[in-house]
mmCIF file of N, CA and C in Angstrom:
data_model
loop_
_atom_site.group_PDB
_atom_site.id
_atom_site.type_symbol
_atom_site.label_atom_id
_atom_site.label_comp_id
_atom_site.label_asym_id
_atom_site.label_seq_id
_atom_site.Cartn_x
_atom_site.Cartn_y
_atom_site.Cartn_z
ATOM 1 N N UNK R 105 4.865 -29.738 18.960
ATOM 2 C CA UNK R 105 3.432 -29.578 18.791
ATOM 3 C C UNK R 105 2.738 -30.686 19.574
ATOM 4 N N UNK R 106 2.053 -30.371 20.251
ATOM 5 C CA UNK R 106 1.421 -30.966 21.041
ATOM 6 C C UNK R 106 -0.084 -31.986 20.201
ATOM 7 N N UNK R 107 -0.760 -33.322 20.918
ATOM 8 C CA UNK R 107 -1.453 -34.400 19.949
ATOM 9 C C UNK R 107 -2.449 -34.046 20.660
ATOM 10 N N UNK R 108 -3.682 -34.210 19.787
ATOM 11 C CA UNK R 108 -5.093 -33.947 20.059
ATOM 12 C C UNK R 108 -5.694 -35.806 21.216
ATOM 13 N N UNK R 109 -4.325 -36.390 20.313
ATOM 14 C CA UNK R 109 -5.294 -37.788 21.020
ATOM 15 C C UNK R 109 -4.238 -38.306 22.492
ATOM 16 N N UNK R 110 -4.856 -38.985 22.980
ATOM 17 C CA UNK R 110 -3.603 -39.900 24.014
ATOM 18 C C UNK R 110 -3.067 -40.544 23.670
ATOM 19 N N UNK R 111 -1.489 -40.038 24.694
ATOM 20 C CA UNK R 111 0.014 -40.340 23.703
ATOM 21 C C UNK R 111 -0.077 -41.848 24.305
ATOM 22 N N UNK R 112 -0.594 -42.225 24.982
ATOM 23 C CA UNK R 112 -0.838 -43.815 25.443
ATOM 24 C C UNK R 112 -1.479 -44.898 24.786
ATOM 25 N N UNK R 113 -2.663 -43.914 23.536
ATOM 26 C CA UNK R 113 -3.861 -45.482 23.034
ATOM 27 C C UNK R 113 -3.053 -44.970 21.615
ATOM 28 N N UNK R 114 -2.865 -45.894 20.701
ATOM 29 C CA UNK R 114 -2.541 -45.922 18.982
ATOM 30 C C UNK R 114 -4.035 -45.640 18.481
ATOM 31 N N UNK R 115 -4.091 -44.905 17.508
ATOM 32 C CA UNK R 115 -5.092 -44.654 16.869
ATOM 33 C C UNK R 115 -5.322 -45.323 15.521
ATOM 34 N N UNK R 116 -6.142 -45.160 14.704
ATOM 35 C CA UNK R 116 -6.510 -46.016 13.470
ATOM 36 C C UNK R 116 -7.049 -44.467 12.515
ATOM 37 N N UNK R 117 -6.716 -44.185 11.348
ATOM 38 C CA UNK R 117 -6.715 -43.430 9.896
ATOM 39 C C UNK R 117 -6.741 -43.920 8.943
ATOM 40 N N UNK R 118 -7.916 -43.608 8.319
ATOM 41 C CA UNK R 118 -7.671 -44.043 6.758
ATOM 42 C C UNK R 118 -6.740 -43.251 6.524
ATOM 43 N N UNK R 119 -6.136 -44.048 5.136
ATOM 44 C CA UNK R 119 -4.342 -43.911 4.360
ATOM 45 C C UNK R 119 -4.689 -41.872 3.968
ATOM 46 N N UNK R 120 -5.890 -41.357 3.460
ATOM 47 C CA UNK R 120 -5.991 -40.723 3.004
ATOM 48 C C UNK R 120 -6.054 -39.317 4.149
ATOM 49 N N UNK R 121 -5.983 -39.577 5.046
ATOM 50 C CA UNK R 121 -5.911 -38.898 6.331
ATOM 51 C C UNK R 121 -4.173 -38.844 7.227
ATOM 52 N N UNK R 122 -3.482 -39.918 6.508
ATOM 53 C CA UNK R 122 -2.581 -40.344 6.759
ATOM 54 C C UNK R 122 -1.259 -39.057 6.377
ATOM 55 N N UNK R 123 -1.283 -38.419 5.085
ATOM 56 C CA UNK R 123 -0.262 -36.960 5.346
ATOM 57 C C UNK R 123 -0.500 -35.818 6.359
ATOM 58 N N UNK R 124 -1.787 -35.663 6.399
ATOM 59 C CA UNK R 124 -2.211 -34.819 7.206
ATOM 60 C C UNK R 124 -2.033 -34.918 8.399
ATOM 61 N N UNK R 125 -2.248 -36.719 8.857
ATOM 62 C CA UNK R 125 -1.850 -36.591 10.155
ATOM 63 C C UNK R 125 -0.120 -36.375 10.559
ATOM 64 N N UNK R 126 0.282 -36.933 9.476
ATOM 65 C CA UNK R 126 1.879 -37.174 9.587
ATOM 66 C C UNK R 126 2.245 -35.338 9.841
ATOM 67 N N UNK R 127 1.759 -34.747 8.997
ATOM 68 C CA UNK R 127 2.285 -32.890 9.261
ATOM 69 C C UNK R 127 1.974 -32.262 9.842
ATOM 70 N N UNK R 128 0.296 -32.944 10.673
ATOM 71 C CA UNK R 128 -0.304 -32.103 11.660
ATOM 72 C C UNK R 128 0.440 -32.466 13.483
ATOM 73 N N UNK R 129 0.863 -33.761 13.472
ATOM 74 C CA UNK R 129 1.372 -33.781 14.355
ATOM 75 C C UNK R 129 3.273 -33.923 14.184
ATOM 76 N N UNK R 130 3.790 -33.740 13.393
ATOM 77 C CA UNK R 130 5.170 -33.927 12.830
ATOM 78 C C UNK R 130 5.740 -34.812 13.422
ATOM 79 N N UNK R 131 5.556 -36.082 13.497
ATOM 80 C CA UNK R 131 6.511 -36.849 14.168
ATOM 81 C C UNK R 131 7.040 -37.439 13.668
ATOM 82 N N UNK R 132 8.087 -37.424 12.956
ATOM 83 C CA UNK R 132 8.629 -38.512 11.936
ATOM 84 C C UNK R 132 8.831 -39.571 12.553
ATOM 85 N N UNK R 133 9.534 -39.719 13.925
ATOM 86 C CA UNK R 133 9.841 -41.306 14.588
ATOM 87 C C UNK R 133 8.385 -41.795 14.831
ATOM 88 N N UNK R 134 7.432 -41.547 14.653
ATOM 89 C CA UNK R 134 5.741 -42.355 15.160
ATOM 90 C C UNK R 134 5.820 -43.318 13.880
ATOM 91 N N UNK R 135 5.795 -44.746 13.962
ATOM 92 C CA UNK R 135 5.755 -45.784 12.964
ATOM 93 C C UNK R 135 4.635 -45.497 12.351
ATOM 94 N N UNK R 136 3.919 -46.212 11.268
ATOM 95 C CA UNK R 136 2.837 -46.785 11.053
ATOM 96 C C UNK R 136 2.716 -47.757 10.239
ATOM 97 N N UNK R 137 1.724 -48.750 10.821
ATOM 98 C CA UNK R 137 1.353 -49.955 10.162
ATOM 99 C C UNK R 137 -0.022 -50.721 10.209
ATOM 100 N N UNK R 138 0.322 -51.173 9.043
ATOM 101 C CA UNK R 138 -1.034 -51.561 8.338
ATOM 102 C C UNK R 138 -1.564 -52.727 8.765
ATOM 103 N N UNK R 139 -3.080 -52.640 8.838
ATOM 104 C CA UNK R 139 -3.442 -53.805 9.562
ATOM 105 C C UNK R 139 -4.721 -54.109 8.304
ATOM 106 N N UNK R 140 -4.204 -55.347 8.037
ATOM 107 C CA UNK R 140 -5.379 -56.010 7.320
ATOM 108 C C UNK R 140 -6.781 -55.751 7.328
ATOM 109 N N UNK R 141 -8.197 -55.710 6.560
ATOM 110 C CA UNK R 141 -9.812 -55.630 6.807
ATOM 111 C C UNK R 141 -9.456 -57.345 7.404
ATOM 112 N N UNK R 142 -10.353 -57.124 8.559
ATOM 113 C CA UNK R 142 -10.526 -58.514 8.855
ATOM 114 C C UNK R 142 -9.676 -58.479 10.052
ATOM 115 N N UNK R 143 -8.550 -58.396 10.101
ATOM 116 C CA UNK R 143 -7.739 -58.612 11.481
ATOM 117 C C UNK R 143 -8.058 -57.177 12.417
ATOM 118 N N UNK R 144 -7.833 -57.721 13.856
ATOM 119 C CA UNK R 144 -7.905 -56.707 14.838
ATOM 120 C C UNK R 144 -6.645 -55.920 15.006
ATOM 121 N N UNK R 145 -6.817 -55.219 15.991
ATOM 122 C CA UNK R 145 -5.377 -54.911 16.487
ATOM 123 C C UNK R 145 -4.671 -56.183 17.533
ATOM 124 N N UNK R 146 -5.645 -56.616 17.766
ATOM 125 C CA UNK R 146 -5.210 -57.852 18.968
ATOM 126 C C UNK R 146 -4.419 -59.063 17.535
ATOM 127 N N UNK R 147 -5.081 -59.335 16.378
ATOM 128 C CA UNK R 147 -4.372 -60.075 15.506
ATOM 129 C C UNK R 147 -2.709 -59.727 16.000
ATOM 130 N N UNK R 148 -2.190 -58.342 15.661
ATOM 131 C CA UNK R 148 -1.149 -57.674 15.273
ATOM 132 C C UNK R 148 0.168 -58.426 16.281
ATOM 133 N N UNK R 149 1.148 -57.974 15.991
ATOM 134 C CA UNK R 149 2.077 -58.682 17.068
ATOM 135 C C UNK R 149 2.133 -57.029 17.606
ATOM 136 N N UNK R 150 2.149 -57.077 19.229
ATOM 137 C CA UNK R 150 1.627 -55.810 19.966
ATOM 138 C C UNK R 150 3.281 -54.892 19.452
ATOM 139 N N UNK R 151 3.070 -53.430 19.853
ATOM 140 C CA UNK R 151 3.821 -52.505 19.853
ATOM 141 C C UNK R 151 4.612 -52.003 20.885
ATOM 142 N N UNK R 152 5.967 -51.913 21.110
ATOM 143 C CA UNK R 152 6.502 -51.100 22.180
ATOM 144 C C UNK R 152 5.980 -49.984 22.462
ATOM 145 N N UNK R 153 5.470 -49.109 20.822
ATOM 146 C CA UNK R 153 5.749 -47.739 21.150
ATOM 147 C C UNK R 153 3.955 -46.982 20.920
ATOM 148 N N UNK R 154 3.722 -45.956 21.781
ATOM 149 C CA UNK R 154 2.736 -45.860 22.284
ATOM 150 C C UNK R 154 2.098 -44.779 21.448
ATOM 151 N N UNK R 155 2.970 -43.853 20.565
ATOM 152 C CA UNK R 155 2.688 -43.149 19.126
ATOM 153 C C UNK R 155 1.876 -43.990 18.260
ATOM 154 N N UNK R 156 2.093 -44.997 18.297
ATOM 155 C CA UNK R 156 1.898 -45.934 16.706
ATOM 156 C C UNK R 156 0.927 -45.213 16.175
ATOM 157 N N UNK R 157 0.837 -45.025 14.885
ATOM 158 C CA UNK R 157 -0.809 -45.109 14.139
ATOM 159 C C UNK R 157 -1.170 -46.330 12.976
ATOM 160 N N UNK R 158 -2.210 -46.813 13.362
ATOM 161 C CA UNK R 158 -2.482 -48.089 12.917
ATOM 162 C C UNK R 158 -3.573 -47.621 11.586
ATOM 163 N N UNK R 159 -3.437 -48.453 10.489
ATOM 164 C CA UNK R 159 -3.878 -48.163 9.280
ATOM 165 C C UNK R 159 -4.889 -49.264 9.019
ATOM 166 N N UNK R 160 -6.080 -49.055 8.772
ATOM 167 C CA UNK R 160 -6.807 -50.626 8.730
ATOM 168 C C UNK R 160 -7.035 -50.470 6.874
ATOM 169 N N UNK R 161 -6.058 -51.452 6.251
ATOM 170 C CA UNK R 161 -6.554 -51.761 4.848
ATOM 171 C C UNK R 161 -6.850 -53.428 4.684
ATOM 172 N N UNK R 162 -7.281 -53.183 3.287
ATOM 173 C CA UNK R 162 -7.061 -54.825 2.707
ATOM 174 C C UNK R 162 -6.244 -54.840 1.848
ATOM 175 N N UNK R 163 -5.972 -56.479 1.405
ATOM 176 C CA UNK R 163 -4.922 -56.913 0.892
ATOM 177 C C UNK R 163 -4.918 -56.057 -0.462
ATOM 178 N N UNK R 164 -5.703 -56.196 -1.024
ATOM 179 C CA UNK R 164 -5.403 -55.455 -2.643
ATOM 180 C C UNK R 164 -4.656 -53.904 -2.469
ATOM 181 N N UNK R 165 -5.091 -53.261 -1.226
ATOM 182 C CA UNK R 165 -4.569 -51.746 -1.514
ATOM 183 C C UNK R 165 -3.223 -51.727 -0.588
ATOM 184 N N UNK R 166 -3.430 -52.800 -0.049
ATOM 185 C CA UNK R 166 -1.671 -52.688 1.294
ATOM 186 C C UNK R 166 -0.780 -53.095 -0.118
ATOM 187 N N UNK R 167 -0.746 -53.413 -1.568
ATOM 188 C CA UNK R 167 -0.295 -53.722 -2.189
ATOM 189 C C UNK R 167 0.549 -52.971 -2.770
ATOM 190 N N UNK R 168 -0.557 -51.464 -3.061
ATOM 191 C CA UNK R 168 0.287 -50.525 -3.286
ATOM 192 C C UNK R 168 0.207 -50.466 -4.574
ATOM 193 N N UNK R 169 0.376 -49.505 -6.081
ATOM 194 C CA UNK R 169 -0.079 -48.745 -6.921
ATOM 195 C C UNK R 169 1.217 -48.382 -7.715
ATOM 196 N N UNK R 170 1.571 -48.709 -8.556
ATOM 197 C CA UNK R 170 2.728 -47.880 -9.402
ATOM 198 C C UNK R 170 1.912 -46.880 -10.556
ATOM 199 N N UNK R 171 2.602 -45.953 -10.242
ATOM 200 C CA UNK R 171 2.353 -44.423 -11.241
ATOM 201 C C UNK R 171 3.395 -43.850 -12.026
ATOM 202 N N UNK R 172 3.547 -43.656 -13.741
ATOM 203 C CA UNK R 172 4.334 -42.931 -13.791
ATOM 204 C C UNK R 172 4.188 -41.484 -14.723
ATOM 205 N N UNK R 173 2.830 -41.040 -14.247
ATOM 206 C CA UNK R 173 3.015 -39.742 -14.826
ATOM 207 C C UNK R 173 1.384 -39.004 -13.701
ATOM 208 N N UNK R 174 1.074 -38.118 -13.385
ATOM 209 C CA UNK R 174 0.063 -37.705 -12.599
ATOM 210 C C UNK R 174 -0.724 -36.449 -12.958
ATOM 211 N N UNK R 175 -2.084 -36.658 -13.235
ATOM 212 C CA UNK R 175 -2.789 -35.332 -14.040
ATOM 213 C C UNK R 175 -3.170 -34.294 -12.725
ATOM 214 N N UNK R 176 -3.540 -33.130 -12.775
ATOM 215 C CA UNK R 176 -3.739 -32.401 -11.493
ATOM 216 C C UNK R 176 -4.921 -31.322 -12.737
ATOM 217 N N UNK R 177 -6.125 -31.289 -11.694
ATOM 218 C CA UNK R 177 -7.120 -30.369 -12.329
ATOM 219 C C UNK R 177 -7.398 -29.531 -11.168
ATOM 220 N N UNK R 178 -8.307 -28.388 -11.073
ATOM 221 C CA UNK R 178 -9.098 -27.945 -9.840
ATOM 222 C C UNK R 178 -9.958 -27.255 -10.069
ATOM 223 N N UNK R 179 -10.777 -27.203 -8.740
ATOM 224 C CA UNK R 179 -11.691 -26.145 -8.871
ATOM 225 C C UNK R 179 -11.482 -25.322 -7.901
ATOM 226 N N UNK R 180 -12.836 -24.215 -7.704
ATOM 227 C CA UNK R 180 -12.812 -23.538 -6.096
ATOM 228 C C UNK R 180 -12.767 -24.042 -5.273
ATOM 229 N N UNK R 181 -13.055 -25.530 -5.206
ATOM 230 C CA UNK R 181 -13.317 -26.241 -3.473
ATOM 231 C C UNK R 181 -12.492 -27.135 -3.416
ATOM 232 N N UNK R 182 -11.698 -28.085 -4.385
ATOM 233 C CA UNK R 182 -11.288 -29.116 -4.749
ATOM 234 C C UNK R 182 -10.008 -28.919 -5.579
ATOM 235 N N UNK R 183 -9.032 -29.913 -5.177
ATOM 236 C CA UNK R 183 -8.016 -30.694 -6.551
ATOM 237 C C UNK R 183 -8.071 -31.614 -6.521
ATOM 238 N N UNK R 184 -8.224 -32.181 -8.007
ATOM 239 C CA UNK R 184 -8.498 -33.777 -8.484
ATOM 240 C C UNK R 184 -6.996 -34.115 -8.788
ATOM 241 N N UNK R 185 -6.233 -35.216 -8.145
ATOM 242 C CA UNK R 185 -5.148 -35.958 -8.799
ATOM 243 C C UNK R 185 -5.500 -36.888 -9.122
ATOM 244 N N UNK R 186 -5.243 -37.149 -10.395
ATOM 245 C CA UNK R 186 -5.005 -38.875 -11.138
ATOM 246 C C UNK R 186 -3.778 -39.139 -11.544
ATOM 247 N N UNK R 187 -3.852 -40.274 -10.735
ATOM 248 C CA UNK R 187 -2.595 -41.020 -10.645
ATOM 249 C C UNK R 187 -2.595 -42.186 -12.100
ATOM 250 N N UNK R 188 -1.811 -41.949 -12.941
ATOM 251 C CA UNK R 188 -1.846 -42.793 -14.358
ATOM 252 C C UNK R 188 -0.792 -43.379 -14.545
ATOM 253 N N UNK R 189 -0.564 -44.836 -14.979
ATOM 254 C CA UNK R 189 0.045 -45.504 -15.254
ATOM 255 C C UNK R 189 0.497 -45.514 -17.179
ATOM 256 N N UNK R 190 1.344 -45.417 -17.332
ATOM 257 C CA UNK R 190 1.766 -45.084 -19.328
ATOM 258 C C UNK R 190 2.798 -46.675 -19.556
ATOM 259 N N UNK R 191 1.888 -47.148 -20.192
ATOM 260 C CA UNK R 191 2.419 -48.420 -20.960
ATOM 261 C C UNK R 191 2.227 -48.762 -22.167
ATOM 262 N N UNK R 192 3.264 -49.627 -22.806
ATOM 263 C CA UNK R 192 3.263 -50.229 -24.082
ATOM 264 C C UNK R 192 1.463 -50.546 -24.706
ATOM 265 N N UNK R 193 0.000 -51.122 -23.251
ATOM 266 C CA UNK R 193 -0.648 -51.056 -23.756
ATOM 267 C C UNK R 193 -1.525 -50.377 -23.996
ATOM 268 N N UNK R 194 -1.238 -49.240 -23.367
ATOM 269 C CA UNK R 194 -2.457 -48.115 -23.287
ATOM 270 C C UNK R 194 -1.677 -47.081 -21.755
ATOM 271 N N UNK R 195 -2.819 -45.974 -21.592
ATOM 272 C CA UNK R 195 -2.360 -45.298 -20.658
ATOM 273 C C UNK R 195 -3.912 -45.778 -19.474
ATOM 274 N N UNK R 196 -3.793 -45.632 -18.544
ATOM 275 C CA UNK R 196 -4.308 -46.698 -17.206
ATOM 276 C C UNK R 196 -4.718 -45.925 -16.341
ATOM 277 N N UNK R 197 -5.964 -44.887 -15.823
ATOM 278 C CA UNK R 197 -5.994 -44.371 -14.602
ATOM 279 C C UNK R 197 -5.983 -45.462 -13.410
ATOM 280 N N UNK R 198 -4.952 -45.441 -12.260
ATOM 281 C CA UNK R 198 -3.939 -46.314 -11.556
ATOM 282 C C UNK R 198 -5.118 -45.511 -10.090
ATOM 283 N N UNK R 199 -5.312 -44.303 -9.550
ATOM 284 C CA UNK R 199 -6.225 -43.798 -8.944
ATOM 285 C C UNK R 199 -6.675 -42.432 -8.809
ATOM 286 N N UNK R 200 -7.531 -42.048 -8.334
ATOM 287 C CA UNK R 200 -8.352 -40.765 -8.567
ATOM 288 C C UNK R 200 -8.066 -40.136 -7.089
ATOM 289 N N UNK R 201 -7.452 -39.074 -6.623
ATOM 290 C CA UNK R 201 -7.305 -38.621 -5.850
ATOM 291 C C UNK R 201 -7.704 -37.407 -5.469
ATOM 292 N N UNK R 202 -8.972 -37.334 -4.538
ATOM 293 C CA UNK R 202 -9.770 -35.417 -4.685
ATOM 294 C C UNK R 202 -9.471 -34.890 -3.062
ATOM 295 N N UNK R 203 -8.941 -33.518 -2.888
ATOM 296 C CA UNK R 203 -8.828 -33.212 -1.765
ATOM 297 C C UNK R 203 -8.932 -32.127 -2.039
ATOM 298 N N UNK R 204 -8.863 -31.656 -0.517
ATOM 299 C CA UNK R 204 -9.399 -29.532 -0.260
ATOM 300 C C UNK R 204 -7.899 -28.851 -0.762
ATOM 301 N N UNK R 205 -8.281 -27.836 -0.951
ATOM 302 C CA UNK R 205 -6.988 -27.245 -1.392
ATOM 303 C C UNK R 205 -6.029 -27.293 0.235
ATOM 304 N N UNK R 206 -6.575 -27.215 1.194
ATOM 305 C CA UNK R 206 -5.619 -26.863 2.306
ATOM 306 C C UNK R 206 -5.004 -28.185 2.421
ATOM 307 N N UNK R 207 -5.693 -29.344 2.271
ATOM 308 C CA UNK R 207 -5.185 -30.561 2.219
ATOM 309 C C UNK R 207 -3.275 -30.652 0.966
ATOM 310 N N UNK R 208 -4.031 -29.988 -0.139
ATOM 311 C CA UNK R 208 -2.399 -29.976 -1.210
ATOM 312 C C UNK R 208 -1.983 -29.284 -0.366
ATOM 313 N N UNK R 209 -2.076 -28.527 0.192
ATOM 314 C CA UNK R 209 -0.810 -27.538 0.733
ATOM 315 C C UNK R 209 0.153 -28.381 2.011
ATOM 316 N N UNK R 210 -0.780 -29.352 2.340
ATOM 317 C CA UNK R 210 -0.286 -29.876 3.497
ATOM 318 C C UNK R 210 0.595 -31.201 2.661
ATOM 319 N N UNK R 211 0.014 -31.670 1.567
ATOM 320 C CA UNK R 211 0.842 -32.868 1.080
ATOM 321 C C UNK R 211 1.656 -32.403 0.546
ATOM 322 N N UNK R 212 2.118 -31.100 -0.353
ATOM 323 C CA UNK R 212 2.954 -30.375 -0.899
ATOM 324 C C UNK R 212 3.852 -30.536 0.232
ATOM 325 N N UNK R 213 3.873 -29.589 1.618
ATOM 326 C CA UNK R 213 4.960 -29.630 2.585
ATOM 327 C C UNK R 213 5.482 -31.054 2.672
ATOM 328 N N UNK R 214 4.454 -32.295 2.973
ATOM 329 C CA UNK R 214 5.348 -33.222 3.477
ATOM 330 C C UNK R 214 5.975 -34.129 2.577
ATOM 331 N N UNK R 215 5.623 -33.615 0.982
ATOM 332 C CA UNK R 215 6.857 -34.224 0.285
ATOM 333 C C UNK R 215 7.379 -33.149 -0.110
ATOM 334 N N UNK R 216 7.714 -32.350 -0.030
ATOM 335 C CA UNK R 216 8.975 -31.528 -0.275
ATOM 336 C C UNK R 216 10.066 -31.963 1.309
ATOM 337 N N UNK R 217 9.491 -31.852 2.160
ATOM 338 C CA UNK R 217 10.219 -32.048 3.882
ATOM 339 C C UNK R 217 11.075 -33.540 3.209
ATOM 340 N N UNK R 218 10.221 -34.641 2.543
ATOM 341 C CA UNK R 218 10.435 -35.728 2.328
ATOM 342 C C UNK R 218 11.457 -36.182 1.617
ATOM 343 N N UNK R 219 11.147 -35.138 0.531
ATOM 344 C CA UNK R 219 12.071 -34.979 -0.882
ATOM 345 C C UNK R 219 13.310 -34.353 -0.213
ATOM 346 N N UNK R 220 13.420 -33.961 0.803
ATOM 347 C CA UNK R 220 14.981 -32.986 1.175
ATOM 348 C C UNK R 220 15.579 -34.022 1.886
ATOM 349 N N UNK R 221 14.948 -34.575 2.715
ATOM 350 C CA UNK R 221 15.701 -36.008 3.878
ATOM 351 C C UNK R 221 16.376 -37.176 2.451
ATOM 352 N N UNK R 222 15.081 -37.437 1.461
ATOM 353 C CA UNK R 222 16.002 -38.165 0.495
ATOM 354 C C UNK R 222 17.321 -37.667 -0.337
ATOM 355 N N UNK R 223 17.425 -36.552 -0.763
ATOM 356 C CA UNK R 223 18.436 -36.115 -1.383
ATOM 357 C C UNK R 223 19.323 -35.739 -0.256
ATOM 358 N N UNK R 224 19.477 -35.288 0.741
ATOM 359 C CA UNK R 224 20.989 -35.409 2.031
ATOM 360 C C UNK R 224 20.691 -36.635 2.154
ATOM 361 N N UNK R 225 20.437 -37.830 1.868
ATOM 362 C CA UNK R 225 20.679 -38.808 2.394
ATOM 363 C C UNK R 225 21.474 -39.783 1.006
ATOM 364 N N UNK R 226 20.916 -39.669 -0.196
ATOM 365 C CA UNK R 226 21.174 -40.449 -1.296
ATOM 366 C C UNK R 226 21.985 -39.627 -2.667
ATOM 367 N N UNK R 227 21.367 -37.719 -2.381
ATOM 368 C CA UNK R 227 21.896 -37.266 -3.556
ATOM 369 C C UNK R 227 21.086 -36.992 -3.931
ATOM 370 N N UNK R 228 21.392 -35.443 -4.994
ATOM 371 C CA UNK R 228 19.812 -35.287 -5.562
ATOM 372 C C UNK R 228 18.901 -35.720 -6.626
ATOM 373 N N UNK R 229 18.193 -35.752 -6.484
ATOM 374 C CA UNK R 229 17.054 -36.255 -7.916
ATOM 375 C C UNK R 229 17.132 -36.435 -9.041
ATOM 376 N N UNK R 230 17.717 -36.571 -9.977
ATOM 377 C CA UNK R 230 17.930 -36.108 -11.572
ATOM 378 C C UNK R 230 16.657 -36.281 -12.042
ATOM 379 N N UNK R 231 16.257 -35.011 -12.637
ATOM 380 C CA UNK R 231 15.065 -35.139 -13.130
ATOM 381 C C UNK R 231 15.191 -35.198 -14.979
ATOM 382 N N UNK R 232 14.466 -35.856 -15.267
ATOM 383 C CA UNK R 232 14.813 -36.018 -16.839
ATOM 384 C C UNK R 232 13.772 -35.290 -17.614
ATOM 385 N N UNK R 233 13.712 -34.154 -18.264
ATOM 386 C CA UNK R 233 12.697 -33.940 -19.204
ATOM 387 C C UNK R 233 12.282 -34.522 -20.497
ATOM 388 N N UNK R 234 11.247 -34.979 -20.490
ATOM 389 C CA UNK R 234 11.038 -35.742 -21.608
ATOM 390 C C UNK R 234 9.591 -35.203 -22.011
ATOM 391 N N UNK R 235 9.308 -35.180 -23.100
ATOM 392 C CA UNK R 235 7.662 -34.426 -23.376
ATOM 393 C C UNK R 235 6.860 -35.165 -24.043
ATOM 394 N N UNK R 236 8.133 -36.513 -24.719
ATOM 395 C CA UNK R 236 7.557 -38.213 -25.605
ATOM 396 C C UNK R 236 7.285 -38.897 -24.717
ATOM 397 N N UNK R 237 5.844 -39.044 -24.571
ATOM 398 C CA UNK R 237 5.345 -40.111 -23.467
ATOM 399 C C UNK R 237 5.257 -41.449 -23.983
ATOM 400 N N UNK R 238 5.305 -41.700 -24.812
ATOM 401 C CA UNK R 238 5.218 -42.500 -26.097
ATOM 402 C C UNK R 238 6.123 -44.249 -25.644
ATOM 403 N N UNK R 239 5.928 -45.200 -25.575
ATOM 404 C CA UNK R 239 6.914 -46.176 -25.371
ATOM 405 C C UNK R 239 7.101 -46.568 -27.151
ATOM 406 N N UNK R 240 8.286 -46.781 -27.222
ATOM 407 C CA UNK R 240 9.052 -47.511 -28.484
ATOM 408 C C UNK R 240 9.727 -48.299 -28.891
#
């Protein structure tokens, strides 16, 4: 599949643009990395490779989010994910995630694509049913 942008300049996406781009152009070998609010790309230590896509966050969200359970609502135009955290002190909305439905369909593919490279690579998933969300 051929790229809308030049395979010569690295581009910059918010994170939330970031599956879409990953499935719209499929490249699994194209890196990406995160570049601080505040630093340039000139900060960065430069790139060999001419794919890159460069991510501009700040420190609190390059940090990254633990989730362990996720609500899913929708409407006609929209699905809302919340991402929730379940602990000893309470249960925690962790983040609020709203996209077009064509958007799930596209994050659906690239973790299922995702979910198959991990299991031929490690084994499959064991999934545990449990319906006690409850810590004890």
């Amino acid at each position: 599949m051929s790229s809308c942008f030049p395979p010569e300049k690295p581009i910059s996406v918010h994170a939330a643009e970031l599956i879409s781009m990953k499935v719209f152009h499929n490249n699994p070998r194209s890196p990406i990395t995160l570049t601080e609010v505040g630093k340039t790309m000139a900060d960065e230590k430069p790139s060999m490779n001419a794919s890159q896509i460069q991510i501009t966050t700040g420190d609190e969200m390059s940090r990254g989010r633990y989730s362990n359970m996720m609500l899913v609502s929708h409407s006609a135009e929209e699905f809302m994910m919340e991402w929730v955290l379940n602990s000893p002190s309470g249960t925690h909305l962790v983040s609020r995630i709203i996209v077009s439905p064509g958007h799930v369909r596209r994050i659906i593919a690239a973790l299922t694509e995702n979910l198959n490279k991990y299991e031929n690579r490690f084994g499959p998933v064991r999934v545990v049913e449990n319906t006690d969300q409850a810590f004890h």
